[in-house]
Amino acid sequence: MEGQIQTTSSSDEANEERTNVTGSIMFHMSLNETACIKLETNASLPGHVGTSSILHSVEFLRLEHHYSITGKYLFGIPSISFDCKCDCAGGDPICTFEEYYHKNCTSSTAPLCYTSFLPFQSNHGCFSSQPSAVCCKMSIRPHENWMFQAITISQPSTILVLRYRIFEKLNRGWKKSVDEKIKVSLNSGGAKYDLNQEHSIEIIASGSRPHRQLEPGNYFWQLGTSANNEKPQLRGKIAINDFNETSLEKLGWFRMEGNVWTIKNGLGRMPKAQHIQVKDCKAQNYLTTLDAEQFVLEGSEDKILNYNLGSAIIDDPWVGGIEIGNRAITVNHAEGTSLLLTLKAKSQPRAVHHISQFSTFNGSIQLDKESNRFLNLTFLDTRGTLIGQVFSSESRAQMDIVFSIQTSENVEDFFKAIVSLPSTIDSRRYICIHASGDLDSQQCQWLEYKADPLNENRIRGGFIPYKFGSSSMV
């Protein structure tokens, strides 16, 4: 810890000298650690009457990753059944090309249904030496009526959450006079903040992103678990379709759009993905498969479960908790990162020279179509460093986040700035901004919240039905 005593002259009206006591301390902190600085003054110092003690503490409460959701869709696990007929050549036809080649047979009993016509099959069991033909109905239903929400997330914003407290020494012990949480963005590596006008506190926090994080990409969770008082479980570590792709090799090709189950270009793709092997045409004995992954195959007596739901992200040891929002995911990091914290405090400042300034500001809170959330600010007549605070109300009882903006060394008539915001900010906010070191310059105003709709990609190009028919599987 370092301390210094500076003597400054008062105004001409009172030539009395005052003492300005400044204490500062630098810590390397880990998650859940607390840093403290204690300032004491006594009557022997000019300008002070009696002894007073003030304790400032900053706790490294938690580290959060905020992931913007850039795309989403609903999907199910397709449960597929086939109802096929083998037609020996030479007799009355029981299925024809015109009736079964790539037709839509969707009905109330099958949310998706397609027909297929497969000529040149084995004539085993037939009297004719000509090849047989097979026609099928492929029906698809959601397995167990499950529905999942898939999302695509981008690179995260790293948010440091500190707990800042002030204790003042009284005759009977210590009294807590300030207790607040501060959210600090570490996207640029560090930030500087002025807090608490009465005690003139300056906090400088810097650190790096933790080594482990959720990689940008696609994740999902099952809907409907809230009925059992269960929190949705974010899952991953399995190939999932992006919101603008529908590969049959990944999860998410059987989708819900506008309360209708659908598969992109299913009328053409699904019959082509079917393969059949006739064992005995006359006995209607055959094998049928589908060139796809992540589905359930229904037979006359059993089911083949051919899907993998990956694993729950919460099971990773570095994940302390997950909050799922409408446009963002927040991951509480259980391991944290190394934090360099510098805490400075002045017991009684007397003279201040401010190199930072601004005359006024305006702006808005914006959520763009890729769920990037930010403050769009414009300043007039500004220079130096500006400190901002985001509150939910004019009472300023609860601070959402603090931020700093570096402008220019020279006065700029017009200056624009973008400030990244955490996903917890989803409505208009009361924004307060002051020049660094000059809390008296603080200005506050409400800024409106503007949200663009999320990217959507309509995939409907056909309906896809899967059903394993009544004929036996061998």
Tab-separated table of C-alpha atoms in Angstrom, residues 150-435:
chain	number	residue	atom	x	y	z
A	150	ALA	CA	-31.977	-23.934	-30.854
A	151	ILE	CA	-29.884	-20.772	-30.740
A	152	THR	CA	-26.743	-19.384	-32.337
A	153	ILE	CA	-24.479	-17.320	-30.068
A	154	SER	CA	-21.634	-14.939	-30.888
A	155	GLN	CA	-18.435	-14.011	-29.038
A	156	PRO	CA	-19.170	-13.073	-25.408
A	157	SER	CA	-18.791	-9.823	-23.534
A	158	THR	CA	-16.819	-10.273	-20.303
A	159	ILE	CA	-18.435	-8.571	-17.302
A	160	LEU	CA	-16.748	-8.253	-13.919
A	161	VAL	CA	-19.121	-7.890	-10.947
A	162	LEU	CA	-17.686	-6.128	-7.884
A	163	ARG	CA	-19.276	-5.467	-4.508
A	164	TYR	CA	-18.236	-2.074	-3.153
A	165	ARG	CA	-18.798	-1.212	0.529
A	166	ILE	CA	-17.888	1.644	2.872
A	167	PHE	CA	-17.689	1.227	6.662
A	168	GLU	CA	-17.330	4.196	9.021
A	169	LYS	CA	-15.929	3.848	12.543
A	170	LEU	CA	-18.308	4.928	15.293
A	171	ASN	CA	-17.942	4.806	19.053
A	172	ARG	CA	-19.678	1.453	19.264
A	173	GLY	CA	-18.133	-0.171	16.202
A	174	TRP	CA	-18.308	-0.031	12.411
A	175	LYS	CA	-21.341	1.165	10.472
A	176	LYS	CA	-21.893	0.180	6.833
A	177	SER	CA	-22.811	3.323	4.908
A	178	VAL	CA	-22.500	2.124	1.294
A	179	ASP	CA	-23.196	-1.319	-0.195
A	180	GLU	CA	-23.572	-1.603	-3.960
A	181	LYS	CA	-22.734	-3.893	-6.852
A	182	ILE	CA	-20.727	-2.602	-9.791
A	183	LYS	CA	-20.589	-4.251	-13.213
A	184	VAL	CA	-17.417	-3.568	-15.159
A	185	SER	CA	-16.873	-4.478	-18.814
A	186	LEU	CA	-13.478	-6.090	-19.442
A	187	ASN	CA	-13.854	-6.203	-23.237
A	188	SER	CA	-11.104	-3.598	-23.640
A	189	GLY	CA	-8.946	-5.104	-20.888
A	190	GLY	CA	-9.736	-2.644	-18.100
A	191	ALA	CA	-11.656	0.398	-16.934
A	192	LYS	CA	-11.376	3.359	-14.569
A	193	TYR	CA	-14.250	4.609	-12.449
A	194	ASP	CA	-14.908	7.399	-9.957
A	195	LEU	CA	-17.347	6.442	-7.224
A	196	ASN	CA	-18.908	8.058	-4.185
A	197	GLN	CA	-18.669	11.818	-4.243
A	198	GLU	CA	-18.402	12.156	-0.467
A	199	HIS	CA	-15.267	10.024	-0.176
A	200	SER	CA	-13.803	10.583	-3.667
A	201	ILE	CA	-13.085	6.951	-4.587
A	202	GLU	CA	-11.322	5.905	-7.756
A	203	ILE	CA	-11.252	2.264	-8.897
A	204	ILE	CA	-9.058	0.993	-11.710
A	205	ALA	CA	-9.848	-2.610	-12.726
A	206	SER	CA	-8.021	-4.577	-15.390
A	207	GLY	CA	-7.855	-8.235	-16.317
A	208	SER	CA	-7.954	-10.720	-19.160
A	209	ARG	CA	-10.643	-13.049	-20.367
A	210	PRO	CA	-10.662	-16.442	-18.645
A	211	HIS	CA	-9.073	-19.326	-20.479
A	212	ARG	CA	-12.297	-21.301	-20.799
A	213	GLN	CA	-15.575	-20.150	-22.307
A	214	LEU	CA	-18.469	-21.333	-24.466
A	215	GLU	CA	-17.342	-21.276	-28.058
A	216	PRO	CA	-19.509	-19.272	-30.488
A	217	GLY	CA	-21.864	-21.589	-32.315
A	218	ASN	CA	-25.120	-23.475	-31.850
A	219	TYR	CA	-26.734	-24.714	-28.639
A	220	PHE	CA	-30.215	-25.769	-27.566
A	221	TRP	CA	-32.508	-26.608	-24.653
A	222	GLN	CA	-35.768	-28.489	-24.229
A	223	LEU	CA	-38.972	-26.496	-23.849
A	224	GLY	CA	-41.749	-27.365	-21.433
A	225	THR	CA	-39.555	-28.239	-18.449
A	226	SER	CA	-40.887	-25.302	-16.403
A	227	ALA	CA	-44.094	-27.266	-15.780
A	228	ASN	CA	-41.986	-29.561	-13.564
A	229	ASN	CA	-40.259	-26.579	-11.900
A	230	GLU	CA	-37.061	-27.429	-13.745
A	231	LYS	CA	-34.770	-24.783	-15.194
A	232	PRO	CA	-34.027	-25.194	-18.921
A	233	GLN	CA	-30.702	-26.952	-19.469
A	234	LEU	CA	-28.500	-25.494	-22.170
A	235	ARG	CA	-26.973	-28.335	-24.170
A	236	GLY	CA	-24.211	-28.653	-26.725
A	237	LYS	CA	-21.192	-30.765	-27.743
A	238	ILE	CA	-23.160	-32.227	-30.646
A	239	ALA	CA	-23.545	-31.109	-34.263
A	240	ILE	CA	-26.555	-28.773	-34.545
A	241	ASN	CA	-27.829	-27.033	-37.653
A	242	ASP	CA	-27.332	-23.301	-37.856
A	243	PHE	CA	-30.614	-21.388	-38.163
A	244	ASN	CA	-30.040	-21.024	-41.947
A	245	GLU	CA	-29.043	-24.649	-42.682
A	246	THR	CA	-30.954	-27.968	-42.531
A	247	SER	CA	-28.455	-30.803	-42.943
A	248	LEU	CA	-29.983	-34.249	-42.390
A	249	GLU	CA	-26.748	-35.224	-40.624
A	250	LYS	CA	-27.263	-32.811	-37.677
A	251	LEU	CA	-29.845	-32.038	-35.038
A	252	GLY	CA	-32.481	-29.522	-36.061
A	253	TRP	CA	-33.679	-30.544	-39.540
A	254	PHE	CA	-37.257	-31.272	-38.389
A	255	ARG	CA	-38.570	-27.826	-37.472
A	256	MET	CA	-41.632	-26.012	-36.208
A	257	GLU	CA	-42.560	-22.861	-38.146
A	258	GLY	CA	-45.806	-20.999	-37.642
A	259	ASN	CA	-47.248	-23.913	-35.600
A	260	VAL	CA	-46.563	-26.290	-38.515
A	261	TRP	CA	-43.904	-29.007	-38.659
A	262	THR	CA	-41.735	-28.693	-41.737
A	263	ILE	CA	-38.494	-29.758	-43.427
A	264	LYS	CA	-36.819	-27.622	-46.031
A	265	ASN	CA	-37.453	-29.096	-49.507
A	266	GLY	CA	-38.758	-32.212	-47.812
A	267	LEU	CA	-40.889	-33.291	-50.770
A	268	GLY	CA	-37.768	-33.769	-52.840
A	269	ARG	CA	-35.175	-34.650	-50.198
A	270	MET	CA	-36.924	-37.170	-47.997
A	271	PRO	CA	-38.022	-39.755	-50.625
A	272	LYS	CA	-34.487	-39.626	-52.041
A	273	ALA	CA	-33.060	-40.343	-48.595
A	274	GLN	CA	-35.100	-43.560	-48.287
A	275	HIS	CA	-33.476	-46.902	-49.158
A	276	ILE	CA	-35.303	-50.239	-49.328
A	277	GLN	CA	-34.293	-53.875	-49.690
A	278	VAL	CA	-37.027	-56.355	-50.636
A	279	LYS	CA	-36.693	-59.751	-48.958
A	280	ASP	CA	-39.929	-61.311	-50.235
A	281	CYS	CA	-42.243	-59.190	-52.389
A	282	LYS	CA	-45.243	-61.516	-52.224
A	283	ALA	CA	-44.944	-61.806	-48.426
A	284	GLN	CA	-44.475	-58.033	-48.127
A	285	ASN	CA	-41.202	-58.554	-46.292
A	286	TYR	CA	-38.609	-55.810	-46.666
A	287	LEU	CA	-35.939	-53.694	-44.950
A	288	THR	CA	-36.046	-49.920	-45.150
A	289	THR	CA	-33.646	-47.266	-43.882
A	290	LEU	CA	-33.120	-43.520	-44.120
A	291	ASP	CA	-29.922	-41.756	-45.130
A	292	ALA	CA	-30.028	-39.302	-42.209
A	293	GLU	CA	-29.089	-38.854	-38.545
A	294	GLN	CA	-30.903	-37.717	-35.396
A	295	PHE	CA	-34.276	-39.468	-35.739
A	296	VAL	CA	-36.349	-42.324	-34.339
A	297	LEU	CA	-37.311	-45.219	-36.643
A	298	GLU	CA	-40.644	-46.857	-35.813
A	299	GLY	CA	-41.218	-50.513	-36.683
A	300	SER	CA	-44.226	-52.743	-36.264
A	301	GLU	CA	-42.979	-53.953	-32.874
A	302	ASP	CA	-40.188	-51.678	-31.658
A	303	LYS	CA	-38.351	-48.408	-32.178
A	304	ILE	CA	-34.776	-47.669	-33.129
A	305	LEU	CA	-33.519	-44.569	-31.291
A	306	ASN	CA	-30.972	-42.896	-33.532
A	307	TYR	CA	-30.395	-39.535	-31.854
A	308	ASN	CA	-27.901	-37.896	-29.489
A	309	LEU	CA	-28.743	-34.821	-27.402
A	310	GLY	CA	-25.142	-34.048	-26.484
A	311	SER	CA	-24.474	-32.970	-22.897
A	312	ALA	CA	-25.557	-30.224	-20.506
A	313	ILE	CA	-23.226	-27.208	-20.412
A	314	ILE	CA	-23.827	-26.822	-16.656
A	315	ASP	CA	-21.934	-30.106	-16.148
A	316	ASP	CA	-18.659	-28.441	-17.170
A	317	PRO	CA	-16.670	-27.693	-13.980
A	318	TRP	CA	-15.890	-24.097	-15.009
A	319	VAL	CA	-19.601	-23.192	-15.365
A	320	GLY	CA	-21.108	-21.810	-12.155
A	321	GLY	CA	-24.574	-21.097	-13.528
A	322	ILE	CA	-26.510	-20.232	-16.698
A	323	GLU	CA	-29.331	-17.746	-17.213
A	324	ILE	CA	-31.293	-17.993	-20.459
A	325	GLY	CA	-32.909	-14.812	-21.748
A	326	ASN	CA	-34.900	-13.911	-24.845
A	327	ARG	CA	-31.956	-12.408	-26.728
A	328	ALA	CA	-28.918	-13.382	-24.645
A	329	ILE	CA	-27.322	-16.112	-22.526
A	330	THR	CA	-25.420	-15.277	-19.320
A	331	VAL	CA	-22.830	-17.756	-18.046
A	332	ASN	CA	-21.497	-17.323	-14.513
A	333	HIS	CA	-17.825	-18.345	-14.589
A	334	ALA	CA	-16.872	-20.605	-11.665
A	335	GLU	CA	-13.114	-20.141	-12.098
A	336	GLY	CA	-12.900	-16.412	-12.805
A	337	THR	CA	-9.699	-14.750	-13.947
A	338	SER	CA	-6.798	-12.817	-12.475
A	339	LEU	CA	-7.877	-9.269	-11.633
A	340	LEU	CA	-5.572	-6.312	-11.068
A	341	LEU	CA	-7.419	-3.829	-8.881
A	342	THR	CA	-6.179	-0.404	-7.851
A	343	LEU	CA	-8.200	1.402	-5.193
A	344	LYS	CA	-7.539	5.069	-4.390
A	345	ALA	CA	-9.303	7.292	-1.890
A	346	LYS	CA	-8.984	10.903	-0.660
A	347	SER	CA	-10.115	11.849	2.805
A	348	GLN	CA	-10.592	15.566	2.152
A	349	PRO	CA	-9.878	17.003	-1.285
A	350	ARG	CA	-9.523	20.778	-1.324
A	351	ALA	CA	-8.483	21.859	-4.814
A	352	VAL	CA	-9.195	20.040	-8.084
A	353	HIS	CA	-8.150	20.785	-11.643
A	354	HIS	CA	-10.212	18.938	-14.260
A	355	ILE	CA	-8.791	18.267	-17.707
A	356	SER	CA	-11.881	16.245	-18.703
A	357	GLN	CA	-15.097	17.994	-19.696
A	358	PHE	CA	-18.342	17.880	-21.707
A	359	SER	CA	-21.290	20.223	-22.066
A	360	THR	CA	-24.146	17.802	-22.770
A	361	PHE	CA	-24.981	14.346	-24.156
A	362	ASN	CA	-27.828	12.381	-25.726
A	363	GLY	CA	-28.313	8.922	-27.202
A	364	SER	CA	-30.263	5.675	-26.986
A	365	ILE	CA	-29.978	2.026	-25.912
A	366	GLN	CA	-30.002	-0.217	-28.980
A	367	LEU	CA	-30.432	-3.956	-29.561
A	368	ASP	CA	-29.586	-4.811	-33.152
A	369	LYS	CA	-30.795	-7.761	-35.273
A	370	GLU	CA	-27.868	-9.898	-34.081
A	371	SER	CA	-28.645	-9.166	-30.402
A	372	ASN	CA	-25.685	-6.828	-29.914
A	373	ARG	CA	-26.699	-4.530	-27.051
A	374	PHE	CA	-25.066	-1.117	-26.712
A	375	LEU	CA	-25.345	2.529	-25.743
A	376	ASN	CA	-25.176	4.873	-28.726
A	377	LEU	CA	-23.991	8.191	-27.269
A	378	THR	CA	-23.275	11.649	-28.663
A	379	PHE	CA	-21.346	14.304	-26.693
A	380	LEU	CA	-20.854	18.025	-27.302
A	381	ASP	CA	-17.761	20.068	-26.360
A	382	THR	CA	-15.907	17.150	-24.836
A	383	ARG	CA	-12.362	16.046	-24.054
A	384	GLY	CA	-10.591	13.637	-21.742
A	385	THR	CA	-12.211	10.713	-19.922
A	386	LEU	CA	-15.931	10.489	-19.180
A	387	ILE	CA	-17.418	8.191	-16.537
A	388	GLY	CA	-20.935	6.806	-16.967
A	389	GLN	CA	-23.379	4.952	-14.743
A	390	VAL	CA	-26.534	3.085	-15.761
A	391	PHE	CA	-29.489	2.966	-13.352
A	392	SER	CA	-32.986	1.477	-13.471
A	393	SER	CA	-34.631	4.497	-11.823
A	394	GLU	CA	-34.031	8.125	-10.929
A	395	SER	CA	-33.564	7.139	-7.300
A	396	ARG	CA	-30.288	5.491	-8.396
A	397	ALA	CA	-30.757	2.824	-5.736
A	398	GLN	CA	-29.412	0.050	-7.978
A	399	MET	CA	-26.644	0.522	-10.518
A	400	ASP	CA	-26.652	-1.807	-13.548
A	401	ILE	CA	-23.170	-1.040	-14.824
A	402	VAL	CA	-20.474	1.622	-14.878
A	403	PHE	CA	-18.345	2.466	-17.904
A	404	SER	CA	-15.647	4.872	-19.041
A	405	ILE	CA	-15.155	6.592	-22.394
A	406	GLN	CA	-11.864	8.001	-23.623
A	407	THR	CA	-12.533	10.940	-25.945
A	408	SER	CA	-9.829	13.324	-27.205
A	409	GLU	CA	-6.950	15.312	-25.741
A	410	ASN	CA	-8.388	18.439	-27.367
A	411	VAL	CA	-11.934	19.750	-27.098
A	412	GLU	CA	-14.200	18.105	-29.701
A	413	ASP	CA	-17.374	19.923	-30.743
A	414	PHE	CA	-19.078	16.610	-31.583
A	415	PHE	CA	-18.042	13.134	-30.358
A	416	LYS	CA	-19.842	9.778	-30.809
A	417	ALA	CA	-19.238	6.679	-28.683
A	418	ILE	CA	-20.525	3.096	-28.538
A	419	VAL	CA	-20.628	1.320	-25.159
A	420	SER	CA	-21.311	-2.426	-24.891
A	421	LEU	CA	-24.050	-3.358	-22.404
A	422	PRO	CA	-24.874	-6.586	-20.528
A	423	SER	CA	-27.901	-8.661	-21.500
A	424	THR	CA	-29.729	-7.724	-18.281
A	425	ILE	CA	-30.514	-4.302	-19.739
A	426	ASP	CA	-33.711	-4.778	-21.749
A	427	SER	CA	-35.622	-1.524	-21.246
A	428	ARG	CA	-35.000	2.216	-21.031
A	429	ARG	CA	-32.448	3.334	-18.433
A	430	TYR	CA	-31.467	6.410	-16.436
A	431	ILE	CA	-27.947	7.323	-17.585
A	432	CYS	CA	-25.607	9.547	-15.548
A	433	ILE	CA	-22.290	10.807	-16.943
A	434	HIS	CA	-19.580	13.013	-15.464
A	435	ALA	CA	-16.084	14.107	-16.396
